[in-house]
Amino acid sequence: MLSFIRSDIAQLTAYTPHPGGASGSPALSSIAMDRLDTNECPYDLPSELKEKLAWTYQQLIEANRYPDGGHEAIREAIAEYVNESLDKPLTAANISVGNGSDELIRSLLIATCLGGEGSILVANPTFSMYGILAKTLGIPVVSVGRSEANFEIDLAAAQAAIEQSQNPPIRVVFVVHPNSPTANALTAKELEWLRSLPQEILVVIDEAYFEFSQTSVAGELAQHPNWVVLRTFSKAFRLAAHRVGYAIAHPELIAALEKIRLPYNLPSFTQAAAQLALTHRKQLLAVIPEIRANRDKLIQALSGHPALQVWPSDANFIYLRLVEPFKDDALTHLAQNLKAQGTLVRHIAGGLRITVGSVEENARSLSRLQTLLEASPSASPIPLS
Ligand SMILES: *Cc1c(COP(=O)(O)O)cnc(C)c1O
């Protein structure tokens, strides 16, 4: 270990990114993989929009010039989009844009907890980046559990953790609405608890799947200056390759995030892509009802299976577990067998998270799962050859 590197960094392992599907894995390059492990939209940008974007690059973007570091145009456009579902309009002063919402999560941690000022609270299983990013900054992570039946947060444990926390106290609570990997939206009880939290605690509500869930707390932001909503262009807007996320919050919190971020965090091409996606949002979001309907069909088809427990979903992915007596290694085998057959899924928290893909991908997910379960979920993986 190089002696100038912080000792706590030695304890961490680097995040293993998405393997990159067919092209990223030489052993599987002959098979077109169904990449159902990262919850993207199954459809690429339509080619006429890609052509428009290419034209923008060719005609309007000067590669030798720095990007718009104030994000004026894109923040205005995002505010207009957010306002579509609000009674009281927000402005660009309520919006900060990040290189993916991951960047905003890190900025929020820096703004609140760095330097021993605070720790964070998460309810597992949930999105792993909150804990991963906190640890890289030396910020303690307090975890509570969820109901095994419906994945509701253990609110008694969460409240107790907040009351007992000191040195440093809990400064931020992270929730996902709907949660990943378990696909459940916040319940009335959970929302009531979040509303009851004191002003010294920042509540981060990650709405990465807003366009699929069609439910948001953005309308309550005006009453809660200690709340921030995070959203992303990586899922419903089909721009995961471009890395754009945004925060919606009180202007003072936005001003803090603006101080923390790198000045040119969003490339010009990425800003152009986000602008284009917003301009054509009607067209891009038109597939959402279809994805929701396909999700429900997938859930219904799998729900009857005696070896599976499948939960309802408010997002574009489903979560399932094997029922007793199957153990976690049976699930590992199942995930490996699915991969060997060409379906990538996420094995997480004792279950499988499967993205709703195209109609063909969903049909393959279903038939591969059913076939493998018939053969016994604990069967050894099919060798790749
Ligand atoms: C996918 C996802 C994001 C998006 O992250 P980006 O950095 O914007 O790509 C954020 N939060 C959750 C819970 C997600 O599942």
PDB file of C-alpha atoms in Angstrom, residues 182-344:
ATOM      1  CA  THR A 182     -37.245  -3.931  -3.995  1.00  0.00           C
ATOM      2  CA  ALA A 183     -39.422  -1.702  -6.269  1.00  0.00           C
ATOM      3  CA  ASN A 184     -41.767  -0.409  -3.533  1.00  0.00           C
ATOM      4  CA  ALA A 185     -42.810   3.262  -3.348  1.00  0.00           C
ATOM      5  CA  LEU A 186     -42.803   5.111  -0.024  1.00  0.00           C
ATOM      6  CA  THR A 187     -45.927   4.377   1.981  1.00  0.00           C
ATOM      7  CA  ALA A 188     -48.111   6.956   3.741  1.00  0.00           C
ATOM      8  CA  LYS A 189     -46.530   5.903   7.032  1.00  0.00           C
ATOM      9  CA  GLU A 190     -43.009   6.303   5.738  1.00  0.00           C
ATOM     10  CA  LEU A 191     -43.843   9.722   4.287  1.00  0.00           C
ATOM     11  CA  GLU A 192     -45.384  10.781   7.581  1.00  0.00           C
ATOM     12  CA  TRP A 193     -42.140   9.846   9.337  1.00  0.00           C
ATOM     13  CA  LEU A 194     -40.028  11.761   6.809  1.00  0.00           C
ATOM     14  CA  ARG A 195     -42.240  14.823   7.350  1.00  0.00           C
ATOM     15  CA  SER A 196     -41.675  14.542  11.093  1.00  0.00           C
ATOM     16  CA  LEU A 197     -37.877  14.709  10.849  1.00  0.00           C
ATOM     17  CA  PRO A 198     -36.303  17.865  12.293  1.00  0.00           C
ATOM     18  CA  GLN A 199     -34.906  20.663  10.121  1.00  0.00           C
ATOM     19  CA  GLU A 200     -31.307  19.721  11.031  1.00  0.00           C
ATOM     20  CA  ILE A 201     -31.681  16.494   9.075  1.00  0.00           C
ATOM     21  CA  LEU A 202     -31.552  16.521   5.294  1.00  0.00           C
ATOM     22  CA  VAL A 203     -34.002  14.089   3.681  1.00  0.00           C
ATOM     23  CA  VAL A 204     -32.846  12.866   0.264  1.00  0.00           C
ATOM     24  CA  ILE A 205     -35.648  11.339  -1.784  1.00  0.00           C
ATOM     25  CA  ASP A 206     -34.185   9.639  -4.844  1.00  0.00           C
ATOM     26  CA  GLU A 207     -36.813   9.510  -7.592  1.00  0.00           C
ATOM     27  CA  ALA A 208     -34.658   7.823 -10.238  1.00  0.00           C
ATOM     28  CA  TYR A 209     -37.748   5.870 -11.362  1.00  0.00           C
ATOM     29  CA  PHE A 210     -40.228   8.768 -11.232  1.00  0.00           C
ATOM     30  CA  GLU A 211     -41.387   8.474 -14.826  1.00  0.00           C
ATOM     31  CA  PHE A 212     -42.240   4.801 -14.262  1.00  0.00           C
ATOM     32  CA  SER A 213     -43.815   5.213 -10.826  1.00  0.00           C
ATOM     33  CA  GLN A 214     -45.668   8.426 -11.691  1.00  0.00           C
ATOM     34  CA  THR A 215     -45.481   9.351  -8.038  1.00  0.00           C
ATOM     35  CA  SER A 216     -43.379  12.176  -6.621  1.00  0.00           C
ATOM     36  CA  VAL A 217     -42.895  14.228  -3.478  1.00  0.00           C
ATOM     37  CA  ALA A 218     -41.669  17.254  -5.456  1.00  0.00           C
ATOM     38  CA  GLY A 219     -44.946  19.025  -4.680  1.00  0.00           C
ATOM     39  CA  GLU A 220     -44.028  19.033  -0.983  1.00  0.00           C
ATOM     40  CA  LEU A 221     -40.585  20.572  -1.413  1.00  0.00           C
ATOM     41  CA  ALA A 222     -41.885  24.106  -0.817  1.00  0.00           C
ATOM     42  CA  GLN A 223     -43.002  23.098   2.696  1.00  0.00           C
ATOM     43  CA  HIS A 224     -39.810  21.190   3.470  1.00  0.00           C
ATOM     44  CA  PRO A 225     -36.578  23.159   3.001  1.00  0.00           C
ATOM     45  CA  ASN A 226     -34.746  20.133   4.439  1.00  0.00           C
ATOM     46  CA  TRP A 227     -35.858  17.846   1.576  1.00  0.00           C
ATOM     47  CA  VAL A 228     -34.149  17.281  -1.754  1.00  0.00           C
ATOM     48  CA  VAL A 229     -35.466  15.222  -4.655  1.00  0.00           C
ATOM     49  CA  LEU A 230     -32.951  13.529  -6.971  1.00  0.00           C
ATOM     50  CA  ARG A 231     -33.818  12.482 -10.495  1.00  0.00           C
ATOM     51  CA  THR A 232     -31.873  11.185 -13.465  1.00  0.00           C
ATOM     52  CA  PHE A 233     -31.857  11.031 -17.268  1.00  0.00           C
ATOM     53  CA  SER A 234     -30.339   7.536 -17.080  1.00  0.00           C
ATOM     54  CA  LYS A 235     -33.582   5.577 -16.880  1.00  0.00           C
ATOM     55  CA  ALA A 236     -36.818   6.679 -18.599  1.00  0.00           C
ATOM     56  CA  PHE A 237     -35.056   9.344 -20.707  1.00  0.00           C
ATOM     57  CA  ARG A 238     -32.701   6.766 -22.247  1.00  0.00           C
ATOM     58  CA  LEU A 239     -29.519   8.770 -21.643  1.00  0.00           C
ATOM     59  CA  ALA A 240     -27.489   6.529 -19.317  1.00  0.00           C
ATOM     60  CA  ALA A 241     -24.518   6.897 -21.677  1.00  0.00           C
ATOM     61  CA  HIS A 242     -24.557  10.681 -21.206  1.00  0.00           C
ATOM     62  CA  ARG A 243     -24.538  10.918 -17.382  1.00  0.00           C
ATOM     63  CA  VAL A 244     -27.073  13.543 -16.315  1.00  0.00           C
ATOM     64  CA  GLY A 245     -28.867  13.772 -13.005  1.00  0.00           C
ATOM     65  CA  TYR A 246     -30.498  16.668 -11.204  1.00  0.00           C
ATOM     66  CA  ALA A 247     -31.469  17.793  -7.732  1.00  0.00           C
ATOM     67  CA  ILE A 248     -34.636  19.754  -6.901  1.00  0.00           C
ATOM     68  CA  ALA A 249     -34.491  21.684  -3.625  1.00  0.00           C
ATOM     69  CA  HIS A 250     -34.570  24.970  -1.725  1.00  0.00           C
ATOM     70  CA  PRO A 251     -32.361  27.597  -3.452  1.00  0.00           C
ATOM     71  CA  GLU A 252     -29.966  27.704  -0.474  1.00  0.00           C
ATOM     72  CA  LEU A 253     -29.248  23.991  -0.727  1.00  0.00           C
ATOM     73  CA  ILE A 254     -28.906  24.339  -4.502  1.00  0.00           C
ATOM     74  CA  ALA A 255     -26.414  27.182  -3.956  1.00  0.00           C
ATOM     75  CA  ALA A 256     -24.347  24.902  -1.680  1.00  0.00           C
ATOM     76  CA  LEU A 257     -24.338  22.142  -4.316  1.00  0.00           C
ATOM     77  CA  GLU A 258     -23.247  24.673  -6.935  1.00  0.00           C
ATOM     78  CA  LYS A 259     -20.263  25.650  -4.767  1.00  0.00           C
ATOM     79  CA  ILE A 260     -19.168  22.046  -4.398  1.00  0.00           C
ATOM     80  CA  ARG A 261     -19.403  20.738  -7.937  1.00  0.00           C
ATOM     81  CA  LEU A 262     -16.571  20.890 -10.465  1.00  0.00           C
ATOM     82  CA  PRO A 263     -17.037  23.939 -12.729  1.00  0.00           C
ATOM     83  CA  TYR A 264     -17.396  21.998 -16.005  1.00  0.00           C
ATOM     84  CA  ASN A 265     -18.982  18.800 -14.744  1.00  0.00           C
ATOM     85  CA  LEU A 266     -21.336  18.395 -17.713  1.00  0.00           C
ATOM     86  CA  PRO A 267     -19.835  18.131 -21.215  1.00  0.00           C
ATOM     87  CA  SER A 268     -21.461  20.269 -23.923  1.00  0.00           C
ATOM     88  CA  PHE A 269     -22.563  17.158 -25.805  1.00  0.00           C
ATOM     89  CA  THR A 270     -24.266  15.803 -22.692  1.00  0.00           C
ATOM     90  CA  GLN A 271     -26.087  19.103 -22.098  1.00  0.00           C
ATOM     91  CA  ALA A 272     -27.243  19.005 -25.718  1.00  0.00           C
ATOM     92  CA  ALA A 273     -28.471  15.424 -25.281  1.00  0.00           C
ATOM     93  CA  ALA A 274     -30.464  16.311 -22.163  1.00  0.00           C
ATOM     94  CA  GLN A 275     -31.987  19.333 -23.920  1.00  0.00           C
ATOM     95  CA  LEU A 276     -32.969  17.159 -26.856  1.00  0.00           C
ATOM     96  CA  ALA A 277     -34.511  14.510 -24.589  1.00  0.00           C
ATOM     97  CA  LEU A 278     -36.587  17.155 -22.801  1.00  0.00           C
ATOM     98  CA  THR A 279     -37.728  18.741 -26.066  1.00  0.00           C
ATOM     99  CA  HIS A 280     -38.861  15.333 -27.304  1.00  0.00           C
ATOM    100  CA  ARG A 281     -40.063  13.999 -23.969  1.00  0.00           C
ATOM    101  CA  LYS A 282     -43.538  13.184 -25.217  1.00  0.00           C
ATOM    102  CA  GLN A 283     -42.087  10.836 -27.800  1.00  0.00           C
ATOM    103  CA  LEU A 284     -39.518   9.291 -25.431  1.00  0.00           C
ATOM    104  CA  LEU A 285     -41.907   8.799 -22.529  1.00  0.00           C
ATOM    105  CA  ALA A 286     -44.670   7.380 -24.723  1.00  0.00           C
ATOM    106  CA  VAL A 287     -43.326   3.850 -24.132  1.00  0.00           C
ATOM    107  CA  ILE A 288     -43.805   4.070 -20.343  1.00  0.00           C
ATOM    108  CA  PRO A 289     -47.360   2.674 -20.285  1.00  0.00           C
ATOM    109  CA  GLU A 290     -46.170  -0.248 -22.408  1.00  0.00           C
ATOM    110  CA  ILE A 291     -43.232  -0.932 -20.053  1.00  0.00           C
ATOM    111  CA  ARG A 292     -45.549  -0.791 -17.040  1.00  0.00           C
ATOM    112  CA  ALA A 293     -48.004  -3.170 -18.681  1.00  0.00           C
ATOM    113  CA  ASN A 294     -45.191  -5.573 -19.596  1.00  0.00           C
ATOM    114  CA  ARG A 295     -43.912  -5.384 -16.036  1.00  0.00           C
ATOM    115  CA  ASP A 296     -47.302  -6.392 -14.715  1.00  0.00           C
ATOM    116  CA  LYS A 297     -47.517  -9.286 -17.165  1.00  0.00           C
ATOM    117  CA  LEU A 298     -44.093 -10.508 -16.066  1.00  0.00           C
ATOM    118  CA  ILE A 299     -45.053 -10.294 -12.404  1.00  0.00           C
ATOM    119  CA  GLN A 300     -48.304 -12.085 -13.039  1.00  0.00           C
ATOM    120  CA  ALA A 301     -46.638 -14.873 -15.007  1.00  0.00           C
ATOM    121  CA  LEU A 302     -44.024 -15.448 -12.316  1.00  0.00           C
ATOM    122  CA  SER A 303     -46.307 -15.026  -9.306  1.00  0.00           C
ATOM    123  CA  GLY A 304     -47.911 -18.405  -9.806  1.00  0.00           C
ATOM    124  CA  HIS A 305     -44.605 -20.247  -9.581  1.00  0.00           C
ATOM    125  CA  PRO A 306     -44.336 -22.351  -6.417  1.00  0.00           C
ATOM    126  CA  ALA A 307     -40.580 -21.762  -6.021  1.00  0.00           C
ATOM    127  CA  LEU A 308     -40.809 -17.959  -6.232  1.00  0.00           C
ATOM    128  CA  GLN A 309     -41.977 -15.022  -4.221  1.00  0.00           C
ATOM    129  CA  VAL A 310     -42.484 -11.993  -6.485  1.00  0.00           C
ATOM    130  CA  TRP A 311     -43.299  -8.529  -5.139  1.00  0.00           C
ATOM    131  CA  PRO A 312     -45.414  -5.799  -6.726  1.00  0.00           C
ATOM    132  CA  SER A 313     -43.415  -3.069  -8.485  1.00  0.00           C
ATOM    133  CA  ASP A 314     -43.783   0.676  -8.914  1.00  0.00           C
ATOM    134  CA  ALA A 315     -40.720   0.852 -11.164  1.00  0.00           C
ATOM    135  CA  ASN A 316     -39.330  -0.642 -14.401  1.00  0.00           C
ATOM    136  CA  PHE A 317     -37.875  -3.689 -12.670  1.00  0.00           C
ATOM    137  CA  ILE A 318     -39.143  -6.563 -10.592  1.00  0.00           C
ATOM    138  CA  TYR A 319     -37.766  -8.189  -7.459  1.00  0.00           C
ATOM    139  CA  LEU A 320     -38.133 -11.834  -6.545  1.00  0.00           C
ATOM    140  CA  ARG A 321     -36.757 -14.394  -4.140  1.00  0.00           C
ATOM    141  CA  LEU A 322     -36.740 -18.168  -3.948  1.00  0.00           C
ATOM    142  CA  VAL A 323     -39.041 -19.518  -1.265  1.00  0.00           C
ATOM    143  CA  GLU A 324     -37.821 -21.930   1.425  1.00  0.00           C
ATOM    144  CA  PRO A 325     -36.039 -24.371   1.412  1.00  0.00           C
ATOM    145  CA  PHE A 326     -33.831 -22.864  -1.307  1.00  0.00           C
ATOM    146  CA  LYS A 327     -30.698 -21.161  -0.070  1.00  0.00           C
ATOM    147  CA  ASP A 328     -28.702 -18.250  -1.379  1.00  0.00           C
ATOM    148  CA  ASP A 329     -26.364 -20.513  -3.358  1.00  0.00           C
ATOM    149  CA  ALA A 330     -29.387 -21.789  -5.291  1.00  0.00           C
ATOM    150  CA  LEU A 331     -30.034 -18.164  -6.222  1.00  0.00           C
ATOM    151  CA  THR A 332     -26.391 -17.747  -7.239  1.00  0.00           C
ATOM    152  CA  HIS A 333     -26.765 -20.769  -9.499  1.00  0.00           C
ATOM    153  CA  LEU A 334     -29.966 -19.390 -10.931  1.00  0.00           C
ATOM    154  CA  ALA A 335     -28.339 -16.032 -11.730  1.00  0.00           C
ATOM    155  CA  GLN A 336     -25.317 -17.785 -13.274  1.00  0.00           C
ATOM    156  CA  ASN A 337     -27.523 -20.045 -15.357  1.00  0.00           C
ATOM    157  CA  LEU A 338     -29.530 -17.073 -16.577  1.00  0.00           C
ATOM    158  CA  LYS A 339     -26.283 -15.374 -17.565  1.00  0.00           C
ATOM    159  CA  ALA A 340     -25.072 -18.508 -19.338  1.00  0.00           C
ATOM    160  CA  GLN A 341     -28.291 -18.442 -21.356  1.00  0.00           C
ATOM    161  CA  GLY A 342     -27.887 -14.765 -22.157  1.00  0.00           C
ATOM    162  CA  THR A 343     -29.894 -12.898 -19.512  1.00  0.00           C
ATOM    163  CA  LEU A 344     -28.023 -10.627 -17.110  1.00  0.00           C
TER     164      LEU A 344
END
